Every structure is written in structure tokens, then in C-alpha cells.
PDB file of C-alpha atoms and ligand atoms in Angstrom:
ATOM      1  CA  UNK A   1      25.761   8.796  -5.050  1.00  0.00           C
ATOM      2  CA  UNK A   2      22.764   7.570  -6.927  1.00  0.00           C
ATOM      3  CA  UNK A   3      19.773   9.849  -7.079  1.00  0.00           C
ATOM      4  CA  UNK A   4      16.139   9.133  -6.294  1.00  0.00           C
ATOM      5  CA  UNK A   5      15.420   9.576  -9.994  1.00  0.00           C
ATOM      6  CA  UNK A   6      17.971   6.911 -10.951  1.00  0.00           C
ATOM      7  CA  UNK A   7      16.546   4.560  -8.334  1.00  0.00           C
ATOM      8  CA  UNK A   8      13.013   5.040  -9.635  1.00  0.00           C
ATOM      9  CA  UNK A   9      14.164   4.457 -13.213  1.00  0.00           C
ATOM     10  CA  UNK A  10      15.990   1.333 -12.167  1.00  0.00           C
ATOM     11  CA  UNK A  11      13.000  -0.077 -10.260  1.00  0.00           C
ATOM     12  CA  UNK A  12      10.717   0.776 -13.162  1.00  0.00           C
ATOM     13  CA  UNK A  13      12.981  -1.216 -15.493  1.00  0.00           C
ATOM     14  CA  UNK A  14      13.067  -4.105 -13.044  1.00  0.00           C
ATOM     15  CA  UNK A  15       9.258  -4.114 -12.905  1.00  0.00           C
ATOM     16  CA  UNK A  16       9.073  -4.069 -16.719  1.00  0.00           C
ATOM     17  CA  UNK A  17      11.541  -6.942 -16.960  1.00  0.00           C
ATOM     18  CA  UNK A  18       9.621  -9.060 -14.457  1.00  0.00           C
ATOM     19  CA  UNK A  19       6.354  -8.365 -16.236  1.00  0.00           C
ATOM     20  CA  UNK A  20       7.861  -9.346 -19.566  1.00  0.00           C
ATOM     21  CA  UNK A  21       9.454 -12.522 -18.228  1.00  0.00           C
ATOM     22  CA  UNK A  22       6.142 -13.897 -17.023  1.00  0.00           C
ATOM     23  CA  UNK A  23       4.155 -12.664 -20.006  1.00  0.00           C
ATOM     24  CA  UNK A  24       1.871 -10.272 -18.175  1.00  0.00           C
ATOM     25  CA  UNK A  25       0.435  -7.093 -19.694  1.00  0.00           C
ATOM     26  CA  UNK A  26       2.691  -4.040 -19.673  1.00  0.00           C
ATOM     27  CA  UNK A  27       1.434  -1.429 -17.176  1.00  0.00           C
ATOM     28  CA  UNK A  28      -0.260  -4.098 -15.066  1.00  0.00           C
ATOM     29  CA  UNK A  29       1.894  -3.294 -12.027  1.00  0.00           C
ATOM     30  CA  UNK A  30       1.922   0.074 -10.260  1.00  0.00           C
ATOM     31  CA  UNK A  31       4.836   1.374  -8.236  1.00  0.00           C
ATOM     32  CA  UNK A  32       3.916   2.646  -4.774  1.00  0.00           C
ATOM     33  CA  UNK A  33       6.821   4.661  -3.343  1.00  0.00           C
ATOM     34  CA  UNK A  34       7.008   3.945   0.392  1.00  0.00           C
ATOM     35  CA  UNK A  35       8.305   7.177   1.913  1.00  0.00           C
ATOM     36  CA  UNK A  36       7.918   6.498   5.654  1.00  0.00           C
ATOM     37  CA  UNK A  37      10.608   8.188   7.798  1.00  0.00           C
ATOM     38  CA  UNK A  38      11.902  10.039   4.726  1.00  0.00           C
ATOM     39  CA  UNK A  39      12.068  13.844   4.542  1.00  0.00           C
ATOM     40  CA  UNK A  40       9.954  16.022   2.243  1.00  0.00           C
ATOM     41  CA  UNK A  41      12.986  16.835   0.029  1.00  0.00           C
ATOM     42  CA  UNK A  42      13.317  13.213  -1.039  1.00  0.00           C
ATOM     43  CA  UNK A  43       9.610  12.994  -1.858  1.00  0.00           C
ATOM     44  CA  UNK A  44       9.992  16.143  -3.917  1.00  0.00           C
ATOM     45  CA  UNK A  45      12.797  14.490  -5.890  1.00  0.00           C
ATOM     46  CA  UNK A  46      10.569  11.484  -6.489  1.00  0.00           C
ATOM     47  CA  UNK A  47       7.760  13.750  -7.688  1.00  0.00           C
ATOM     48  CA  UNK A  48      10.186  15.489 -10.036  1.00  0.00           C
ATOM     49  CA  UNK A  49      11.069  12.063 -11.413  1.00  0.00           C
ATOM     50  CA  UNK A  50       7.386  11.519 -12.170  1.00  0.00           C
ATOM     51  CA  UNK A  51       6.280   9.488  -9.135  1.00  0.00           C
ATOM     52  CA  UNK A  52       2.694  10.237  -8.038  1.00  0.00           C
ATOM     53  CA  UNK A  53       1.700   7.443  -5.629  1.00  0.00           C
ATOM     54  CA  UNK A  54       3.130   7.388  -2.110  1.00  0.00           C
ATOM     55  CA  UNK A  55       2.731   5.055   0.859  1.00  0.00           C
ATOM     56  CA  UNK A  56       3.072   6.086   4.510  1.00  0.00           C
ATOM     57  CA  UNK A  57       2.983   4.012   7.718  1.00  0.00           C
ATOM     58  CA  UNK A  58       2.699   6.532  10.538  1.00  0.00           C
ATOM     59  CA  UNK A  59      -0.424   8.637  10.914  1.00  0.00           C
ATOM     60  CA  UNK A  60       1.078  11.915  12.122  1.00  0.00           C
ATOM     61  CA  UNK A  61       4.010  11.851   9.703  1.00  0.00           C
ATOM     62  CA  UNK A  62       1.771  10.860   6.808  1.00  0.00           C
ATOM     63  CA  UNK A  63      -0.712  13.648   7.426  1.00  0.00           C
ATOM     64  CA  UNK A  64       2.011  16.256   7.645  1.00  0.00           C
ATOM     65  CA  UNK A  65       3.240  15.192   4.222  1.00  0.00           C
ATOM     66  CA  UNK A  66      -0.254  15.080   2.691  1.00  0.00           C
ATOM     67  CA  UNK A  67      -0.963  18.594   3.967  1.00  0.00           C
ATOM     68  CA  UNK A  68       2.415  19.948   2.890  1.00  0.00           C
ATOM     69  CA  UNK A  69       2.005  18.720  -0.665  1.00  0.00           C
ATOM     70  CA  UNK A  70      -1.609  19.889  -0.894  1.00  0.00           C
ATOM     71  CA  UNK A  71      -0.395  23.382  -0.012  1.00  0.00           C
ATOM     72  CA  UNK A  72       2.939  23.559  -1.806  1.00  0.00           C
ATOM     73  CA  UNK A  73       2.139  21.488  -4.881  1.00  0.00           C
ATOM     74  CA  UNK A  74      -1.578  22.012  -5.181  1.00  0.00           C
ATOM     75  CA  UNK A  75      -1.474  21.524  -8.949  1.00  0.00           C
ATOM     76  CA  UNK A  76       0.295  18.142  -8.788  1.00  0.00           C
ATOM     77  CA  UNK A  77      -2.222  15.451  -8.139  1.00  0.00           C
ATOM     78  CA  UNK A  78      -0.755  12.868  -5.768  1.00  0.00           C
ATOM     79  CA  UNK A  79      -2.302   9.702  -4.376  1.00  0.00           C
ATOM     80  CA  UNK A  80      -1.665   8.801  -0.725  1.00  0.00           C
ATOM     81  CA  UNK A  81      -1.844   5.249   0.581  1.00  0.00           C
ATOM     82  CA  UNK A  82      -1.859   4.378   4.272  1.00  0.00           C
ATOM     83  CA  UNK A  83      -0.049   1.037   4.699  1.00  0.00           C
ATOM     84  CA  UNK A  84       0.813   0.865   8.421  1.00  0.00           C
ATOM     85  CA  UNK A  85      -0.866  -0.790  11.392  1.00  0.00           C
ATOM     86  CA  UNK A  86      -4.055   1.037  12.455  1.00  0.00           C
ATOM     87  CA  UNK A  87      -5.113   1.725  16.022  1.00  0.00           C
ATOM     88  CA  UNK A  88      -8.816   2.390  16.346  1.00  0.00           C
ATOM     89  CA  UNK A  89      -8.263   5.834  17.874  1.00  0.00           C
ATOM     90  CA  UNK A  90      -6.319   6.888  14.742  1.00  0.00           C
ATOM     91  CA  UNK A  91      -8.896   6.041  12.105  1.00  0.00           C
ATOM     92  CA  UNK A  92     -10.326   9.553  11.781  1.00  0.00           C
ATOM     93  CA  UNK A  93      -7.191  11.331  10.508  1.00  0.00           C
ATOM     94  CA  UNK A  94      -6.591   8.407   8.130  1.00  0.00           C
ATOM     95  CA  UNK A  95     -10.151   8.617   6.760  1.00  0.00           C
ATOM     96  CA  UNK A  96      -9.792  12.387   6.386  1.00  0.00           C
ATOM     97  CA  UNK A  97      -6.443  12.510   4.553  1.00  0.00           C
ATOM     98  CA  UNK A  98      -5.688   9.349   2.623  1.00  0.00           C
ATOM     99  CA  UNK A  99      -7.002   8.006  -0.702  1.00  0.00           C
ATOM    100  CA  UNK A 100      -6.277   4.343   0.004  1.00  0.00           C
ATOM    101  CA  UNK A 101      -5.795   2.134   3.077  1.00  0.00           C
ATOM    102  CA  UNK A 102      -3.960  -1.187   2.603  1.00  0.00           C
ATOM    103  CA  UNK A 103      -3.999  -2.372   6.204  1.00  0.00           C
ATOM    104  CA  UNK A 104      -7.627  -3.076   7.071  1.00  0.00           C
ATOM    105  CA  UNK A 105      -7.692  -6.309   9.030  1.00  0.00           C
ATOM    106  CA  UNK A 106     -10.753  -6.151  11.245  1.00  0.00           C
ATOM    107  CA  UNK A 107     -14.359  -5.082  11.106  1.00  0.00           C
ATOM    108  CA  UNK A 108     -14.150  -2.410  13.774  1.00  0.00           C
ATOM    109  CA  UNK A 109     -11.459  -0.528  11.828  1.00  0.00           C
ATOM    110  CA  UNK A 110     -13.395  -0.763   8.554  1.00  0.00           C
ATOM    111  CA  UNK A 111     -16.557   0.485  10.255  1.00  0.00           C
ATOM    112  CA  UNK A 112     -14.794   3.462  11.785  1.00  0.00           C
ATOM    113  CA  UNK A 113     -13.098   4.406   8.490  1.00  0.00           C
ATOM    114  CA  UNK A 114     -16.491   4.227   6.790  1.00  0.00           C
ATOM    115  CA  UNK A 115     -18.220   6.341   9.463  1.00  0.00           C
ATOM    116  CA  UNK A 116     -15.434   8.935   9.536  1.00  0.00           C
ATOM    117  CA  UNK A 117     -14.829   9.329   5.789  1.00  0.00           C
ATOM    118  CA  UNK A 118     -15.846  12.883   4.780  1.00  0.00           C
ATOM    119  CA  UNK A 119     -18.399  12.580   1.981  1.00  0.00           C
ATOM    120  CA  UNK A 120     -16.770  15.331  -0.124  1.00  0.00           C
ATOM    121  CA  UNK A 121     -13.662  13.174  -0.502  1.00  0.00           C
ATOM    122  CA  UNK A 122     -15.521  10.330  -2.177  1.00  0.00           C
ATOM    123  CA  UNK A 123     -15.142   6.690  -1.298  1.00  0.00           C
ATOM    124  CA  UNK A 124     -12.006   5.493   0.469  1.00  0.00           C
ATOM    125  CA  UNK A 125     -10.276   2.636  -1.394  1.00  0.00           C
ATOM    126  CA  UNK A 126      -9.472  -0.229   0.942  1.00  0.00           C
ATOM    127  CA  UNK A 127      -7.490  -3.440   0.817  1.00  0.00           C
ATOM    128  CA  UNK A 128      -7.833  -6.230   3.336  1.00  0.00           C
ATOM    129  CA  UNK A 129      -4.472  -7.174   4.840  1.00  0.00           C
ATOM    130  CA  UNK A 130      -4.114 -10.940   4.912  1.00  0.00           C
ATOM    131  CA  UNK A 131      -1.675 -12.937   6.993  1.00  0.00           C
ATOM    132  CA  UNK A 132      -0.797 -15.834   4.699  1.00  0.00           C
ATOM    133  CA  UNK A 133       1.935 -17.152   6.944  1.00  0.00           C
ATOM    134  CA  UNK A 134      -0.415 -17.571   9.952  1.00  0.00           C
ATOM    135  CA  UNK A 135       2.288 -16.362  12.287  1.00  0.00           C
ATOM    136  CA  UNK A 136       0.762 -15.117  15.532  1.00  0.00           C
ATOM    137  CA  UNK A 137       2.974 -12.056  15.582  1.00  0.00           C
ATOM    138  CA  UNK A 138       2.192 -10.917  12.037  1.00  0.00           C
ATOM    139  CA  UNK A 139      -0.679  -8.582  11.426  1.00  0.00           C
ATOM    140  CA  UNK A 140      -3.438  -9.377   8.980  1.00  0.00           C
ATOM    141  CA  UNK A 141      -6.651 -11.298   8.944  1.00  0.00           C
ATOM    142  CA  UNK A 142      -6.617 -15.048   8.363  1.00  0.00           C
ATOM    143  CA  UNK A 143      -7.489 -16.452   4.954  1.00  0.00           C
ATOM    144  CA  UNK A 144     -10.669 -17.936   6.466  1.00  0.00           C
ATOM    145  CA  UNK A 145     -11.878 -14.570   7.731  1.00  0.00           C
ATOM    146  CA  UNK A 146     -11.329 -12.637   4.505  1.00  0.00           C
ATOM    147  CA  UNK A 147     -14.684 -13.481   2.916  1.00  0.00           C
ATOM    148  CA  UNK A 148     -16.618 -12.362   5.975  1.00  0.00           C
ATOM    149  CA  UNK A 149     -14.739  -9.084   6.271  1.00  0.00           C
ATOM    150  CA  UNK A 150     -15.075  -8.490   2.499  1.00  0.00           C
ATOM    151  CA  UNK A 151     -18.849  -8.967   2.685  1.00  0.00           C
ATOM    152  CA  UNK A 152     -19.090  -6.420   5.494  1.00  0.00           C
ATOM    153  CA  UNK A 153     -16.883  -3.844   3.739  1.00  0.00           C
ATOM    154  CA  UNK A 154     -18.779  -4.326   0.496  1.00  0.00           C
ATOM    155  CA  UNK A 155     -21.925  -3.048   2.239  1.00  0.00           C
ATOM    156  CA  UNK A 156     -20.266   0.107   3.566  1.00  0.00           C
ATOM    157  CA  UNK A 157     -21.234   3.147   1.464  1.00  0.00           C
ATOM    158  CA  UNK A 158     -18.062   5.184   2.019  1.00  0.00           C
ATOM    159  CA  UNK A 159     -15.556   2.415   1.332  1.00  0.00           C
ATOM    160  CA  UNK A 160     -14.691   0.674  -1.946  1.00  0.00           C
ATOM    161  CA  UNK A 161     -13.134  -2.746  -1.549  1.00  0.00           C
ATOM    162  CA  UNK A 162     -10.304  -2.911  -4.117  1.00  0.00           C
ATOM    163  CA  UNK A 163      -8.474  -6.091  -3.100  1.00  0.00           C
ATOM    164  CA  UNK A 164      -5.880  -7.583  -0.796  1.00  0.00           C
ATOM    165  CA  UNK A 165      -2.486  -6.792   0.696  1.00  0.00           C
ATOM    166  CA  UNK A 166       0.074  -8.917   2.472  1.00  0.00           C
ATOM    167  CA  UNK A 167       3.517  -8.768   4.012  1.00  0.00           C
ATOM    168  CA  UNK A 168       4.734 -12.369   3.951  1.00  0.00           C
ATOM    169  CA  UNK A 169       7.509 -13.658   6.190  1.00  0.00           C
ATOM    170  CA  UNK A 170      10.858 -12.168   5.181  1.00  0.00           C
ATOM    171  CA  UNK A 171      12.633 -14.987   3.317  1.00  0.00           C
ATOM    172  CA  UNK A 172      15.256 -14.701   0.598  1.00  0.00           C
ATOM    173  CA  UNK A 173      14.442 -17.935  -1.222  1.00  0.00           C
ATOM    174  CA  UNK A 174      12.560 -17.140  -4.455  1.00  0.00           C
ATOM    175  CA  UNK A 175      10.462 -20.317  -4.449  1.00  0.00           C
ATOM    176  CA  UNK A 176       9.295 -19.675  -0.886  1.00  0.00           C
ATOM    177  CA  UNK A 177       8.466 -16.066  -1.701  1.00  0.00           C
ATOM    178  CA  UNK A 178       6.496 -17.173  -4.734  1.00  0.00           C
ATOM    179  CA  UNK A 179       4.537 -19.790  -2.774  1.00  0.00           C
ATOM    180  CA  UNK A 180       3.465 -17.243  -0.153  1.00  0.00           C
ATOM    181  CA  UNK A 181       2.366 -14.720  -2.790  1.00  0.00           C
ATOM    182  CA  UNK A 182       0.448 -17.343  -4.733  1.00  0.00           C
ATOM    183  CA  UNK A 183      -1.658 -18.039  -1.655  1.00  0.00           C
ATOM    184  CA  UNK A 184      -2.768 -14.440  -1.715  1.00  0.00           C
ATOM    185  CA  UNK A 185      -3.484 -14.568  -5.454  1.00  0.00           C
ATOM    186  CA  UNK A 186      -5.690 -17.572  -4.920  1.00  0.00           C
ATOM    187  CA  UNK A 187      -7.743 -15.788  -2.224  1.00  0.00           C
ATOM    188  CA  UNK A 188      -7.977 -12.771  -4.526  1.00  0.00           C
ATOM    189  CA  UNK A 189      -9.397 -14.956  -7.306  1.00  0.00           C
ATOM    190  CA  UNK A 190     -12.099 -16.292  -4.995  1.00  0.00           C
ATOM    191  CA  UNK A 191     -12.942 -12.769  -3.938  1.00  0.00           C
ATOM    192  CA  UNK A 192     -13.183 -11.474  -7.504  1.00  0.00           C
ATOM    193  CA  UNK A 193     -15.736 -14.087  -8.377  1.00  0.00           C
ATOM    194  CA  UNK A 194     -18.046 -12.317  -5.921  1.00  0.00           C
ATOM    195  CA  UNK A 195     -16.917  -8.715  -6.151  1.00  0.00           C
ATOM    196  CA  UNK A 196     -15.990  -7.873  -9.742  1.00  0.00           C
ATOM    197  CA  UNK A 197     -14.735  -4.354  -8.869  1.00  0.00           C
ATOM    198  CA  UNK A 198     -11.715  -5.899  -7.161  1.00  0.00           C
ATOM    199  CA  UNK A 199      -8.568  -5.127  -9.149  1.00  0.00           C
ATOM    200  CA  UNK A 200      -5.677  -4.659  -6.734  1.00  0.00           C
ATOM    201  CA  UNK A 201      -3.202  -7.077  -5.254  1.00  0.00           C
ATOM    202  CA  UNK A 202      -0.712  -5.141  -3.120  1.00  0.00           C
ATOM    203  CA  UNK A 203       2.307  -7.375  -2.631  1.00  0.00           C
ATOM    204  CA  UNK A 204       6.041  -7.183  -3.126  1.00  0.00           C
ATOM    205  CA  UNK A 205       8.645  -4.993  -1.422  1.00  0.00           C
ATOM    206  CA  UNK A 206      12.286  -4.174  -2.238  1.00  0.00           C
ATOM    207  CA  UNK A 207      13.461  -7.702  -1.391  1.00  0.00           C
ATOM    208  CA  UNK A 208      10.742  -9.833  -2.992  1.00  0.00           C
ATOM    209  CA  UNK A 209       9.288  -7.766  -5.797  1.00  0.00           C
ATOM    210  CA  UNK A 210      10.065 -10.151  -8.665  1.00  0.00           C
ATOM    211  CA  UNK A 211       8.328 -13.123  -7.040  1.00  0.00           C
ATOM    212  CA  UNK A 212       5.330 -10.922  -6.210  1.00  0.00           C
ATOM    213  CA  UNK A 213       5.006  -9.840  -9.843  1.00  0.00           C
ATOM    214  CA  UNK A 214       5.258 -13.404 -11.084  1.00  0.00           C
ATOM    215  CA  UNK A 215       2.474 -14.346  -8.640  1.00  0.00           C
ATOM    216  CA  UNK A 216       0.207 -11.566  -9.955  1.00  0.00           C
ATOM    217  CA  UNK A 217       0.902  -8.435  -7.924  1.00  0.00           C
ATOM    218  CA  UNK A 218      -0.660  -5.253  -9.329  1.00  0.00           C
ATOM    219  CA  UNK A 219       1.036  -2.899  -6.879  1.00  0.00           C
ATOM    220  CA  UNK A 220       4.521  -3.223  -5.438  1.00  0.00           C
ATOM    221  CA  UNK A 221       5.371  -1.203  -2.318  1.00  0.00           C
ATOM    222  CA  UNK A 222       8.992  -0.092  -2.595  1.00  0.00           C
ATOM    223  CA  UNK A 223      10.824   1.896   0.066  1.00  0.00           C
ATOM    224  CA  UNK A 224      14.501   1.038   0.509  1.00  0.00           C
ATOM    225  CA  UNK A 225      15.285   0.545  -3.185  1.00  0.00           C
ATOM    226  CA  UNK A 226      14.029   4.081  -3.921  1.00  0.00           C
ATOM    227  CA  UNK A 227      14.881   6.117  -0.825  1.00  0.00           C
ATOM    228  CA  UNK A 228      17.693   4.104   0.794  1.00  0.00           C
ATOM    229  CA  UNK A 229      17.824   2.469   4.228  1.00  0.00           C
ATOM    230  CA  UNK A 230      15.587   3.892   6.948  1.00  0.00           C
ATOM    231  CA  UNK A 231      16.505   5.381  10.297  1.00  0.00           C
ATOM    232  CA  UNK A 232      13.746   4.655  12.813  1.00  0.00           C
ATOM    233  CA  UNK A 233      14.857   6.882  15.652  1.00  0.00           C
ATOM    234  CA  UNK A 234      12.105   9.267  16.808  1.00  0.00           C
ATOM    235  CA  UNK A 235       9.456   6.904  15.453  1.00  0.00           C
ATOM    236  CA  UNK A 236       6.274   5.768  17.229  1.00  0.00           C
TER     237      UNK A 236
HETATM  238  C1  LIG B 301       8.156  -0.280   4.925  1.00  0.00           C
HETATM  239  C2  LIG B 301       7.163  -1.010   4.140  1.00  0.00           C
HETATM  240  C3  LIG B 301       7.387  -1.321   2.781  1.00  0.00           C
HETATM  241  C4  LIG B 301       8.669  -1.002   2.038  1.00  0.00           C
HETATM  242  O1  LIG B 301       9.645  -1.930   2.347  1.00  0.00           O
HETATM  243  P1  LIG B 301      11.097  -1.919   1.611  1.00  0.00           P
HETATM  244  O2  LIG B 301      11.655  -3.236   1.989  1.00  0.00           O
HETATM  245  O3  LIG B 301      11.828  -0.766   2.184  1.00  0.00           O
HETATM  246  O4  LIG B 301      10.863  -1.781   0.157  1.00  0.00           O
HETATM  247  C5  LIG B 301       6.369  -1.955   2.090  1.00  0.00           C
HETATM  248  N1  LIG B 301       5.213  -2.302   2.675  1.00  0.00           N
HETATM  249  C6  LIG B 301       4.960  -2.023   3.983  1.00  0.00           C
HETATM  250  C7  LIG B 301       3.670  -2.409   4.568  1.00  0.00           C
HETATM  251  C8  LIG B 301       5.932  -1.390   4.747  1.00  0.00           C
HETATM  252  O5  LIG B 301       5.671  -1.144   6.035  1.00  0.00           O
END
């Protein structure tokens, strides 16, 4: 059986290889460990292996983990990213426990996160989730609406707009993956011209990480390749 530590080392090498192949700067891509549905013990193994940034999709599960690690590992400074769909009645616990939110796709959600962010926690880092494939069923704002939403978020005192996130259609063809990611990079470039603090492009998962890095990803969100396949029973 391979261990979490081996998986993290392997992914880290894969990231380094991809970065090198396309001539980007070393350390320009962060690894977000997506730990949704996974038990505390596996997160602890990841922490032992040096991992500090974690992504969660479900509010209740995520908060339980944040609180557990604040209590049990109060000296280890972890960063928690909320990456799942957001219902407006769940914004408060997200604003109160997470450091980043990747899945902001409408004004009402941004406004509520801003209003509910406790001031002692500092600004909440947010990414706008963009639907580059324009599929009705996929979540994310349209490319056309990004600028408007960015302008609104930029005015909110308790949020810092850091960039964009997307989950493109699940295809295995590298060229198709690359094309979808490049759309997001192009929107990001437009956005940066107006908001110079923007530095984060959250794209790439276990199955399409290399294409995402070639297209300019600065944060890959990896679940399966670190923690193994997920079991969704008992999930929301
Ligand atoms: C589950 C999830 C991931 C991780 O996907 P893997 O294919 O397991 O690496 C990344 N991003 C989001 C938004 C997810 O929901």
C-alpha cells in the first residue's frame, strides 16, 4: 500500500516536472490537498508529510476538521480553503472558519460572506468560480459576468479578490483540457490589468493537472491522487 506521504511526494515531483517542462518559475504552483470525505487520520498523515493547505467541499464536515486541528494541533498553522457549492444559508459558518473560498459565483454570496466575516480573522480570500464550458448544469459564473462580480467584490472591505477558479468539463484529451484552461487564463489576464493584487488561478485536479499547469495554474486542487478514491455515502 502506498502511503499519503508517498502520494504527496509523487504529486510534488509531477508538479515540478510540469513546471520545468513549460519553463515556469519553480514554486509558482501550490498544492491544495482536497480532503473532502476523508477521515482526520489521513489529514494528519498529510500534515506529517509537510502539507499545510487543505480544501473541503462540505460545510459541516469542513468545520469539524478546522475546529479539530485548531484544538489538537494549535501550533501547526494550516490554511483552509472552501471549494464546494455554497448555499446562501451556509455562508456564515464558511465566513467564520475558512481562510479562502474558491466557489464564489454570485453577488449575493459574496455580499453575505463579506457581511458575516468576523473582523478579527482579517480579510477572507476569494476566487470567482468561472464556468468556461458554458454548460447549464455546471456551476460558475459566465465569462461575461466575471468583470461585474469582480468590481463588486473589490469594493467589499472584508473580502480580498485573489483570482479565479474553474472545474472544466471532465475530458481526458490533453489538448481539450489545455484549451479550456487557457480560456480561464485569458480572463485572469484581463482581470489583473484592473486589479493588480490578483495572483491566484485555481485550476487542475488529479486528472488534468499537467494541462492546468501548462496553461498557468498557480494552485492545483488534488484529492484522489493523494487520498485515494472517495466514498460518498452519508454525504449531503
Ligand atoms: C473533489 C474536488 C477536487 C479534487 O478532485 P480529484 O479529482 O479527486 O483530484 C478538486 N476541486 C474541486 C472543486 C472538487 O470538488
